[in-house]
Coordinates of C-alpha atoms (C1' of nucleotides) in Angstrom, one line a residue:
Chain A
X29 CA -43.1 110.4 -36.5
X30 CA -39.5 111.0 -35.6
X31 CA -40.4 112.8 -32.5
X32 CA -41.5 111.0 -29.4
X33 CA -45.0 111.7 -28.4
X34 CA -45.7 114.0 -25.6
X35 CA -47.4 112.4 -22.7
X36 CA -48.5 114.5 -19.7
X37 CA -48.5 113.2 -16.2
X38 CA -52.2 113.6 -15.5
X39 CA -54.4 113.8 -12.6
X40 CA -53.3 112.5 -9.4
X41 CA -50.3 114.8 -8.9
X42 CA -52.6 117.2 -7.1
X43 CA -52.6 115.5 -3.7
X44 CA -49.6 117.0 -2.1
X45 CA -49.3 117.2 1.7
X46 CA -48.3 120.8 2.2
X47 CA -48.3 120.9 6.0
X48 CA -46.4 117.7 6.6
X49 CA -42.8 117.1 7.2
X50 CA -42.0 115.6 3.8
X51 CA -40.6 118.2 1.4
X52 CA -42.8 119.1 -1.6
X53 CA -40.0 118.5 -4.0
X54 CA -39.6 115.0 -2.6
X55 CA -43.3 114.2 -2.8
X56 CA -43.4 115.3 -6.4
X57 CA -40.2 113.3 -7.2
X58 CA -41.8 110.2 -5.7
X59 CA -45.0 110.6 -7.6
X60 CA -43.1 111.1 -10.9
X61 CA -40.9 108.1 -10.1
X62 CA -43.8 105.8 -9.4
X63 CA -45.5 107.0 -12.6
X64 CA -42.3 106.0 -14.5
X65 CA -42.0 102.7 -12.7
X66 CA -45.6 101.6 -13.3
X67 CA -45.6 102.7 -16.9
X68 CA -47.9 105.7 -16.7
X69 CA -44.9 107.6 -18.0
X70 CA -43.5 105.6 -20.8
X71 CA -39.8 105.4 -21.7
X72 CA -39.0 108.1 -24.1
X73 CA -42.0 110.2 -23.4
X74 CA -41.7 113.8 -22.6
X75 CA -42.7 115.4 -19.4
X76 CA -44.8 118.6 -19.1
X77 CA -42.5 121.5 -18.9
X78 CA -41.4 122.9 -15.5
X79 CA -43.5 126.0 -15.5
X80 CA -46.7 124.3 -16.6
X81 CA -46.3 121.6 -14.1
X82 CA -45.6 124.2 -11.4
X83 CA -48.7 126.2 -12.3
X84 CA -50.9 123.1 -12.3
X85 CA -49.7 122.0 -8.9
X86 CA -49.4 125.5 -7.5
X87 CA -45.6 125.0 -7.0
X88 CA -42.9 127.4 -7.7
X89 CA -40.5 126.6 -10.5
X90 CA -37.5 126.0 -8.3
X91 CA -39.5 123.4 -6.4
X92 CA -40.5 121.6 -9.5
X93 CA -37.0 121.8 -10.9
X94 CA -35.6 120.3 -7.8
X95 CA -38.0 117.3 -8.0
X96 CA -37.1 116.7 -11.6
X97 CA -33.4 117.1 -10.8
X98 CA -33.6 114.3 -8.2
X99 CA -34.8 112.0 -10.8
X100 CA -32.2 113.2 -13.3
X101 CA -29.5 112.4 -10.7
X102 CA -31.0 108.9 -10.3
X103 CA -30.7 108.3 -14.0
X104 CA -34.5 108.1 -14.6
X105 CA -34.9 111.3 -16.5
X106 CA -32.8 113.2 -19.1
X107 CA -33.0 116.9 -19.8
X108 CA -32.0 118.9 -22.8
X109 CA -32.2 122.7 -23.0
X110 CA -34.5 123.9 -25.6
X111 CA -36.1 120.5 -25.9
X112 CA -37.5 119.1 -22.8
X113 CA -37.4 116.3 -20.2
X114 CA -37.7 112.7 -21.2
X115 CA -37.9 109.4 -19.5
X116 CA -34.9 107.2 -20.0
X117 CA -35.5 104.1 -22.1
X118 CA -34.8 100.6 -20.7
X119 CA -35.8 99.0 -17.5
X120 CA -34.9 100.9 -14.5
X121 CA -32.6 99.3 -12.0
X122 CA -32.7 100.1 -8.3
X123 CA -30.9 103.3 -7.5
X124 CA -27.4 103.4 -6.1
X125 CA -27.4 103.9 -2.4
X126 CA -25.0 104.0 0.4
X127 CA -26.0 100.7 1.9
X128 CA -24.3 98.0 3.7
X129 CA -24.2 94.4 2.5
X130 CA -26.6 93.6 5.3
X131 CA -29.2 95.9 3.9
X132 CA -28.5 94.9 0.4
X133 CA -29.3 91.3 1.2
X134 CA -32.4 92.1 3.2
X135 CA -33.7 94.3 0.3
X136 CA -33.0 91.5 -2.1
X137 CA -35.2 89.1 -0.2
X138 CA -32.3 87.1 1.2
X139 CA -32.1 86.4 4.9
X140 CA -28.7 87.8 6.1
X141 CA -26.9 86.3 9.0
X142 CA -23.4 86.8 10.4
X143 CA -20.8 84.8 12.2
X144 CA -18.2 86.9 14.1
X145 CA -14.9 85.2 13.4
X146 CA -12.7 87.6 15.4
X147 CA -13.0 90.8 17.3
X148 CA -9.8 92.4 18.7
X149 CA -8.9 95.6 20.3
X150 CA -5.4 96.7 19.3
X151 CA -3.4 99.7 18.3
X152 CA -3.3 101.2 14.8
X153 CA -0.3 100.3 12.7
X154 CA 0.7 102.7 10.0
X155 CA -1.6 101.4 7.4
X156 CA -4.7 101.5 9.5
X157 CA -3.8 104.8 11.0
X158 CA -3.5 106.2 7.5
X159 CA -6.9 105.0 6.4
X160 CA -8.7 106.1 9.6
X161 CA -6.8 109.3 9.8
X162 CA -5.7 108.7 13.4
X163 CA -2.3 108.5 15.1
X164 CA -0.2 105.4 14.8
X165 CA -0.7 103.4 18.0
X166 CA -4.1 104.8 18.9
X167 CA -6.7 102.2 20.0
X168 CA -8.7 100.6 17.2
X169 CA -11.1 97.7 17.0
X170 CA -10.8 95.0 14.4
X171 CA -13.8 92.9 13.4
X172 CA -13.7 90.0 11.1
X173 CA -17.0 88.5 10.1
X174 CA -18.4 85.9 7.7
X175 CA -21.7 87.0 6.1
X176 CA -24.3 84.5 5.0
X177 CA -27.4 85.0 2.7
X178 CA -30.0 82.3 3.3
X179 CA -27.3 80.4 5.1
X180 CA -24.9 80.4 2.2
X181 CA -21.6 82.1 2.9
X182 CA -21.3 85.2 0.7
X183 CA -18.6 87.4 2.0
X184 CA -15.7 87.8 4.4
X185 CA -15.7 91.2 6.0
X186 CA -12.7 92.7 7.8
X187 CA -13.2 96.1 9.4
X188 CA -11.3 98.5 11.6
X189 CA -12.9 101.2 13.7
X190 CA -11.3 104.1 15.6
X191 CA -10.9 104.7 19.3
X192 CA -14.5 105.8 19.9
X193 CA -15.9 102.4 19.0
X194 CA -13.5 100.0 20.6
X195 CA -16.3 98.9 23.1
X196 CA -18.7 97.8 20.4
X197 CA -20.4 94.6 21.7
X198 CA -19.7 91.6 19.6
X199 CA -23.0 89.9 20.4
X200 CA -24.8 92.6 18.5
X201 CA -22.6 92.1 15.5
X202 CA -24.1 88.7 14.9
X203 CA -27.6 90.0 14.4
X204 CA -27.1 93.5 13.1
X205 CA -25.1 95.1 10.4
X206 CA -22.2 97.3 11.4
X207 CA -23.9 100.4 10.0
X208 CA -27.0 99.6 12.0
X209 CA -25.0 99.5 15.2
X210 CA -23.2 102.7 14.4
X211 CA -26.5 104.4 13.7
X212 CA -27.9 103.2 17.0
X213 CA -25.0 105.1 18.6
X214 CA -26.0 108.2 16.7
X215 CA -23.3 107.9 14.0
X216 CA -24.6 107.9 10.5
X217 CA -22.4 107.4 7.5
X218 CA -22.5 110.2 5.0
X219 CA -19.7 109.6 2.6
X220 CA -17.9 106.5 1.6
X221 CA -15.0 105.9 -0.8
X222 CA -14.8 102.5 -2.3
X223 CA -12.4 100.7 -4.5
X224 CA -13.7 97.5 -6.3
X225 CA -11.4 94.9 -7.7
X226 CA -10.8 91.2 -8.0
X227 CA -8.3 88.5 -7.1
X228 CA -7.9 84.8 -6.4
X229 CA -8.9 83.2 -3.2
X230 CA -6.4 81.7 -0.8
X231 CA -6.9 78.5 1.1
X232 CA -8.6 80.0 4.2
X233 CA -10.9 82.1 2.2
X234 CA -11.9 79.2 0.0
X235 CA -12.9 77.1 2.9
X236 CA -14.9 79.9 4.6
X237 CA -16.7 80.8 1.4
X238 CA -17.1 77.2 0.3
X239 CA -15.5 77.6 -3.1
X240 CA -12.5 76.0 -4.8
X241 CA -9.1 77.3 -3.9
X242 CA -7.9 79.8 -6.4
X243 CA -11.3 80.8 -7.6
X244 CA -12.0 84.4 -8.4
X245 CA -13.2 86.8 -5.6
X246 CA -14.7 90.2 -5.9
X247 CA -13.0 92.6 -3.5
X248 CA -13.9 95.9 -2.0
X249 CA -12.0 98.4 0.1
X250 CA -13.9 101.1 1.8
X251 CA -13.4 104.1 4.0
X252 CA -16.6 105.6 5.5
X253 CA -17.1 109.1 6.9
X254 CA -19.7 110.4 9.3
X255 CA -21.6 113.7 9.3
X256 CA -18.6 115.5 10.8
X257 CA -16.3 114.2 8.1
X258 CA -14.4 111.9 10.4
X259 CA -13.4 108.4 9.2
X260 CA -15.4 105.9 11.2
X261 CA -14.6 102.7 9.4
X262 CA -12.1 101.2 7.1
X263 CA -12.4 97.7 5.8
X264 CA -11.7 95.3 3.0
X265 CA -14.2 92.7 2.0
X266 CA -14.3 89.9 -0.4
X267 CA -17.4 88.4 -2.0
X268 CA -18.3 85.3 -3.9
X269 CA -18.9 86.7 -7.3
X270 CA -21.5 84.2 -8.2
X271 CA -23.7 85.5 -5.4
X272 CA -22.9 89.2 -5.3
X273 CA -22.0 92.0 -7.6
X274 CA -22.0 95.8 -7.5
X275 CA -24.6 97.9 -9.3
X276 CA -23.7 101.5 -10.2
X277 CA -25.6 104.2 -12.0
X278 CA -23.5 107.0 -13.4
X279 CA -24.9 110.4 -14.5
X280 CA -23.0 112.9 -16.6
X281 CA -23.1 116.3 -15.1
Chain B
X16 CA -11.1 122.1 22.6
X17 CA -13.6 119.5 21.6
X18 CA -14.9 121.6 18.8
X19 CA -13.0 121.9 15.5
X20 CA -11.7 125.4 14.9
X21 CA -13.5 127.6 12.5
X22 CA -11.4 128.5 9.6
X23 CA -12.8 131.0 7.1
X24 CA -12.0 130.8 3.4
X25 CA -10.3 134.1 3.0
X26 CA -9.4 136.6 0.4
X27 CA -9.2 135.4 -3.1
X28 CA -12.8 134.3 -3.5
X29 CA -13.6 137.7 -4.8
X30 CA -12.5 137.3 -8.4
X31 CA -15.6 135.9 -10.0
X32 CA -16.2 136.3 -13.7
X33 CA -19.8 137.6 -13.8
X34 CA -20.2 138.1 -17.4
X35 CA -18.7 134.9 -18.7
X36 CA -20.2 131.7 -19.7
X37 CA -19.1 129.8 -16.5
X38 CA -21.9 129.7 -13.9
X39 CA -21.2 131.5 -10.7
X40 CA -22.0 128.5 -8.5
X41 CA -19.5 126.5 -10.6
X42 CA -16.8 129.1 -10.2
X43 CA -17.3 129.2 -6.5
X44 CA -17.4 125.4 -6.2
X45 CA -14.1 125.2 -8.0
X46 CA -12.5 127.8 -5.8
X47 CA -13.6 126.0 -2.6
X48 CA -12.5 122.7 -4.0
X49 CA -9.1 123.9 -4.9
X50 CA -8.8 125.5 -1.4
X51 CA -9.6 122.1 0.1
X52 CA -7.2 120.2 -2.2
X53 CA -4.2 122.5 -1.5
X54 CA -4.9 122.6 2.2
X55 CA -6.0 126.2 2.7
X56 CA -9.2 124.6 4.0
X57 CA -8.1 121.9 6.4
X58 CA -9.9 118.6 6.8
X59 CA -12.5 119.0 9.6
X60 CA -12.5 122.8 9.5
X61 CA -15.8 124.6 9.2
X62 CA -16.8 126.8 6.3
X63 CA -18.2 130.2 6.6
X64 CA -22.0 130.0 6.7
X65 CA -24.0 130.4 3.5
X66 CA -25.4 133.8 4.1
X67 CA -22.1 135.4 5.2
X68 CA -20.3 133.9 2.3
X69 CA -23.0 135.2 0.0
X70 CA -22.8 138.7 1.4
X71 CA -19.1 138.8 1.1
X72 CA -19.1 137.7 -2.5
X73 CA -22.3 139.5 -3.4
X74 CA -24.0 136.3 -4.3
X75 CA -27.5 135.3 -3.4
X76 CA -27.9 132.5 -1.0
X77 CA -29.3 129.9 -3.5
X78 CA -26.2 130.4 -5.6
X79 CA -23.9 129.9 -2.7
X80 CA -25.9 126.8 -1.6
X81 CA -25.6 125.3 -5.0
X82 CA -21.9 125.7 -5.0
X83 CA -21.6 124.0 -1.6
X84 CA -24.1 121.3 -2.6
X85 CA -21.9 120.4 -5.6
X86 CA -19.0 119.6 -3.2
X87 CA -21.3 117.8 -0.8
X88 CA -22.4 115.6 -3.7
X89 CA -18.7 114.9 -4.5
X90 CA -18.1 113.8 -1.0
X91 CA -15.7 116.7 -0.1
X92 CA -18.0 118.5 2.3
X93 CA -20.5 117.4 4.9
X94 CA -23.4 119.5 6.2
X95 CA -25.4 119.4 9.4
X96 CA -28.4 121.5 10.1
X97 CA -27.8 123.7 13.1
X98 CA -24.1 123.1 13.0
X99 CA -22.5 124.0 9.8
X100 CA -20.5 122.8 6.9
X101 CA -17.2 120.9 7.4
X102 CA -14.5 119.5 5.2
X103 CA -14.4 115.7 5.1
X104 CA -11.3 114.2 6.7
X105 CA -8.9 112.0 4.9
X106 CA -7.3 112.4 1.6
X107 CA -9.6 113.1 -1.3
X108 CA -9.8 110.7 -4.1
X109 CA -10.7 111.9 -7.6
X110 CA -14.5 112.2 -8.0
X111 CA -16.5 109.6 -9.7
X112 CA -17.3 110.4 -13.3
X113 CA -18.9 108.9 -16.2
X114 CA -15.7 108.2 -18.1
X115 CA -14.6 105.5 -20.5
X116 CA -11.6 103.3 -19.9
X117 CA -9.8 105.3 -22.6
X118 CA -10.1 108.5 -20.6
X119 CA -9.4 106.8 -17.3
X120 CA -6.0 105.6 -18.6
X121 CA -5.2 109.0 -20.2
X122 CA -6.0 110.8 -17.0
X123 CA -3.9 108.3 -15.0
X124 CA -0.8 109.1 -17.1
X125 CA -0.9 105.9 -19.0
X126 CA -0.8 105.8 -22.8
X127 CA -3.9 104.0 -24.0
X128 CA -3.9 102.1 -27.2
X129 CA -6.3 99.7 -28.8
X130 CA -6.3 96.7 -31.1
X131 CA -9.6 96.0 -32.8
X132 CA -10.1 92.3 -32.7
X133 CA -13.4 92.0 -34.5
X134 CA -16.0 94.3 -35.9
X135 CA -19.2 92.7 -37.2
X136 CA -22.6 93.9 -38.5
X137 CA -25.3 91.5 -37.5
X138 CA -28.8 91.3 -36.3
X139 CA -29.8 91.6 -32.6
X140 CA -30.6 88.4 -30.9
X141 CA -33.0 88.4 -28.0
X142 CA -30.4 89.2 -25.4
X143 CA -28.8 92.1 -27.3
X144 CA -32.2 93.4 -28.3
X145 CA -33.3 93.5 -24.7
X146 CA -30.2 95.4 -23.5
X147 CA -30.4 98.0 -26.3
X148 CA -34.2 98.2 -26.2
X149 CA -34.5 97.5 -29.9
X150 CA -36.5 94.9 -31.9
X151 CA -35.1 91.3 -32.3
X152 CA -33.4 91.1 -35.6
X153 CA -32.7 94.8 -36.1
X154 CA -29.2 95.7 -37.3
X155 CA -26.5 96.0 -34.6
X156 CA -22.8 96.5 -34.6
X157 CA -20.5 94.3 -32.5
X158 CA -17.1 95.5 -31.7
X159 CA -14.4 93.5 -29.9
X160 CA -11.3 95.3 -28.8
X161 CA -8.2 94.8 -26.7
X162 CA -7.2 97.8 -24.7
X163 CA -3.5 98.4 -23.7
X164 CA -2.0 100.8 -21.2
X165 CA 1.6 101.6 -21.9
X166 CA 1.5 98.6 -24.3
X167 CA 0.4 96.2 -21.6
X168 CA -2.9 94.5 -22.2
X169 CA -5.4 95.7 -19.6
X170 CA -8.9 94.8 -20.8
X171 CA -11.0 93.0 -23.4
X172 CA -14.0 95.1 -24.5
X173 CA -17.0 93.7 -26.3
X174 CA -19.7 96.2 -27.2
X175 CA -22.9 96.3 -29.2
X176 CA -24.4 99.4 -30.7
X177 CA -27.8 99.9 -32.3
X178 CA -28.8 100.5 -35.9
X179 CA -27.8 104.2 -36.0
X180 CA -24.1 103.3 -35.6
X181 CA -23.6 100.2 -37.7
X182 CA -21.4 102.3 -40.1
X183 CA -18.8 103.3 -37.4
X184 CA -15.5 103.1 -39.1
X185 CA -13.1 100.6 -37.5
X186 CA -9.9 102.5 -38.3
X187 CA -11.0 105.2 -35.9
X188 CA -11.6 102.7 -33.1
X189 CA -7.9 101.9 -32.9
X190 CA -6.9 105.5 -32.0
X191 CA -10.0 106.8 -30.2
X192 CA -12.3 105.7 -27.4
X193 CA -15.7 104.6 -28.3
X194 CA -17.3 107.4 -26.4
X195 CA -15.0 109.9 -28.2
X196 CA -16.3 108.6 -31.6
X197 CA -19.9 108.8 -30.4
X198 CA -19.4 112.3 -29.2
X199 CA -17.9 113.3 -32.6
X200 CA -21.2 112.2 -34.1
X201 CA -23.1 114.4 -31.7
X202 CA -24.1 111.7 -29.3
X203 CA -23.1 112.2 -25.7
X204 CA -23.6 109.7 -23.0
X205 CA -25.7 111.0 -20.1
X206 CA -26.6 107.9 -18.0
X207 CA -25.0 104.5 -17.6
X208 CA -25.9 101.5 -15.6
X209 CA -23.0 99.3 -14.7
X210 CA -22.7 96.0 -12.9
X211 CA -19.3 95.0 -11.6
X212 CA -18.3 91.5 -10.8
X213 CA -15.6 88.9 -11.0
X214 CA -14.9 85.5 -12.6
X215 CA -12.1 83.3 -13.8
X216 CA -10.5 83.8 -17.1
X217 CA -10.8 81.2 -19.9
X218 CA -8.0 80.2 -22.3
X219 CA -8.6 82.8 -24.9
X220 CA -8.8 85.6 -22.4
X221 CA -5.7 84.5 -20.6
X222 CA -3.7 84.6 -23.8
X223 CA -5.0 88.0 -24.8
X224 CA -4.4 89.6 -21.4
X225 CA -1.2 87.7 -20.8
X226 CA -2.2 86.1 -17.6
X227 CA -2.4 82.5 -16.4
X228 CA -5.5 80.6 -17.3
X229 CA -8.0 80.5 -14.5
X230 CA -6.8 83.7 -12.9
X231 CA -9.3 86.2 -11.5
X232 CA -10.8 88.9 -13.8
X233 CA -12.7 92.0 -12.9
X234 CA -15.8 92.2 -15.1
X235 CA -18.2 95.0 -15.9
X236 CA -21.5 95.1 -17.9
X237 CA -22.8 98.4 -18.9
X238 CA -25.7 99.9 -20.7
X239 CA -25.3 103.6 -21.7
X240 CA -28.0 106.1 -22.6
X241 CA -27.8 109.3 -24.5
X242 CA -29.5 112.7 -23.9
X243 CA -32.8 111.4 -25.3
X244 CA -32.8 108.4 -23.0
X245 CA -32.1 105.9 -25.8
X246 CA -29.7 103.1 -25.2
X247 CA -26.7 103.7 -27.4
X248 CA -24.3 101.0 -26.2
X249 CA -24.3 97.7 -24.3
X250 CA -21.2 95.8 -23.5
X251 CA -19.3 93.5 -21.2
X252 CA -15.7 94.1 -20.4
X253 CA -13.1 92.2 -18.5
X254 CA -10.1 93.8 -16.8
X255 CA -6.8 92.6 -15.4
X256 CA -7.4 93.2 -11.7
X257 CA -3.8 93.9 -11.0
X258 CA -3.9 96.8 -13.5
X259 CA -7.3 98.2 -13.0
X260 CA -10.0 98.7 -10.4
X261 CA -13.1 100.8 -9.9
X262 CA -13.3 103.8 -7.6
X263 CA -16.7 104.8 -6.4
X264 CA -17.7 107.6 -4.0
X265 CA -21.1 107.2 -2.4
X266 CA -23.0 110.0 -0.7
X267 CA -25.9 109.6 1.6
X268 CA -28.9 111.8 0.6
Chain C
dG18 C1' -40.0 133.3 -33.1
dA19 C1' -41.6 130.2 -29.7
dG20 C1' -40.6 127.1 -26.3
dT21 C1' -37.5 124.8 -23.4
dG22 C1' -34.2 124.2 -19.5
dG23 C1' -30.1 126.9 -17.1
dT24 C1' -29.0 130.5 -14.0
dC25 C1' -29.7 134.0 -10.6
dT26 C1' -31.9 137.2 -7.3
dA27 C1' -34.0 138.7 -2.7
dG28 C1' -36.4 137.7 0.1
dA29 C1' -39.4 134.3 3.7
dC30 C1' -40.3 130.8 7.2
dC31 C1' -39.1 126.5 9.4
dA32 C1' -36.4 122.5 11.8
dC33 C1' -32.6 121.3 14.1
dG34 C1' -28.3 121.3 17.3
dC35 C1' -26.2 123.4 20.7
dA36 C1' -25.2 126.3 24.8
Chain D
dG7 C1' -32.4 131.7 22.3
dC8 C1' -29.3 131.8 18.6
dG9 C1' -27.1 130.3 14.5
dT10 C1' -27.2 126.9 11.2
dG11 C1' -28.8 124.6 7.1
dG12 C1' -33.5 123.0 4.7
dT13 C1' -37.3 124.4 2.1
dC14 C1' -40.1 127.5 -0.6
dT15 C1' -41.8 131.5 -3.3
dA16 C1' -42.2 134.8 -7.4
dG17 C1' -40.2 136.7 -10.1
dA18 C1' -36.1 137.8 -13.9
dC19 C1' -32.9 137.1 -17.9
dC20 C1' -30.3 134.1 -20.8
dA21 C1' -28.9 130.1 -24.0
dC22 C1' -30.1 126.6 -26.7
dT23 C1' -33.1 123.8 -30.0
dC24 C1' -36.4 123.5 -33.3
dC25 C1' -39.5 125.2 -36.8

DNA sequence: GAGTGGTCTAGACCACGCA
DNA sequence: GCGTGGTCTAGACCACTCC
């Protein structure tokens, strides 16, 4: 048996909420995803084809396709023309998302907390102005924070925000993530460009992160853009690599 | 003028190759992308709406939507219901792709070369078997390479491949990337899960990478899957952080 | 040749943001 | 109220893979 056996996702895909606010393709994608995660769809098994699945659920083919495409984009499924759709082998990691460190830690079962080290209103120098796409000299807010997970220092976060946010209240920063605060002001991050690297820690960093001087740090630089495409945040962070790493899932298009 | 001006992508979008093998949505996406990159579509400017664009090019709306969605996924455009589609501010980095280090260096204008340090056929221990999703004791191939860019050592690469590839010829590895060799055998990587971290270098690594002992290294662990969802490669790499870093673009869905 | 996913059309209705 | 993107339908033809 060189061919993987064909397993059909049976039964309970029929209960779709057609009137509700949740898109049908999304509901279907969730159902298939949970079937994969709890083993009802085994790694390597083939899915029912798009048309049959659509007929069975009374969905049009584009809707079924879109549901499947979501999972292909997440790296859970693989499709081949003329062959079919299969579940990817190997245990599935959590998907890549645009999250802040604050959320990452919460989701990981750690209790995040934050100490605001510095918060300063100033004017953009050339570097900051370039990253935020604002004029040199325009007002910006600099925030420097130390992030803890279960009371252990994990990361030093330095962020700059443009003019619109220079009045961000520092007391909120201690209890909420930066992205949470921005969201509360109606700003949601849509796109972020990150660059991940490494370097040695200096004296100050070593003390703050409670590591030896000269130990390796994981670093990240990021520019984040809102729904209008404007840069709303630029920052560089450094992390204790024994406590934090970046997970990425890549999908060939 | 609080509102960004509306700029329409003019003229030269009309020359679509309808009979050819390149999908229409892809051709349109490329045209829009190049218009963004060379400045004909300014950052922050609004695109023509989907329907008008479709009419003008004699394309159906789903086709136009798909072209735009490609660019949204790449982080070049941002869409808002009820408002429109806008170009993201800020200079555009290259998109994230599933590439090997070999290609990365080539694309970056560096000349990649490789020294094969070790190549060994053995049997999977528990760790390797787990990563590759094969039985403990099944044949695997271990490859250890040193990768140079312009004759400067950049990375140490250690990879394990399952049974099907234990006969990979080592002479090819010196001149080609691993993914190139796999592709030549009809295996294309579709999904990869990576974990990026940092740590200090040990003595052997320091000598090979020509850095001080105990300096910071950027590390990456990866499992790669082919079109059938099978794991075809697991490896851990370490990079000189002054010569290499990871770029990632994240898009909120 | 049969079966699969890949692309494309031409409509429809809805939800949201804004004036 | 109007214009936008978001979702959905019901078809069609094609390209590729496998037998």
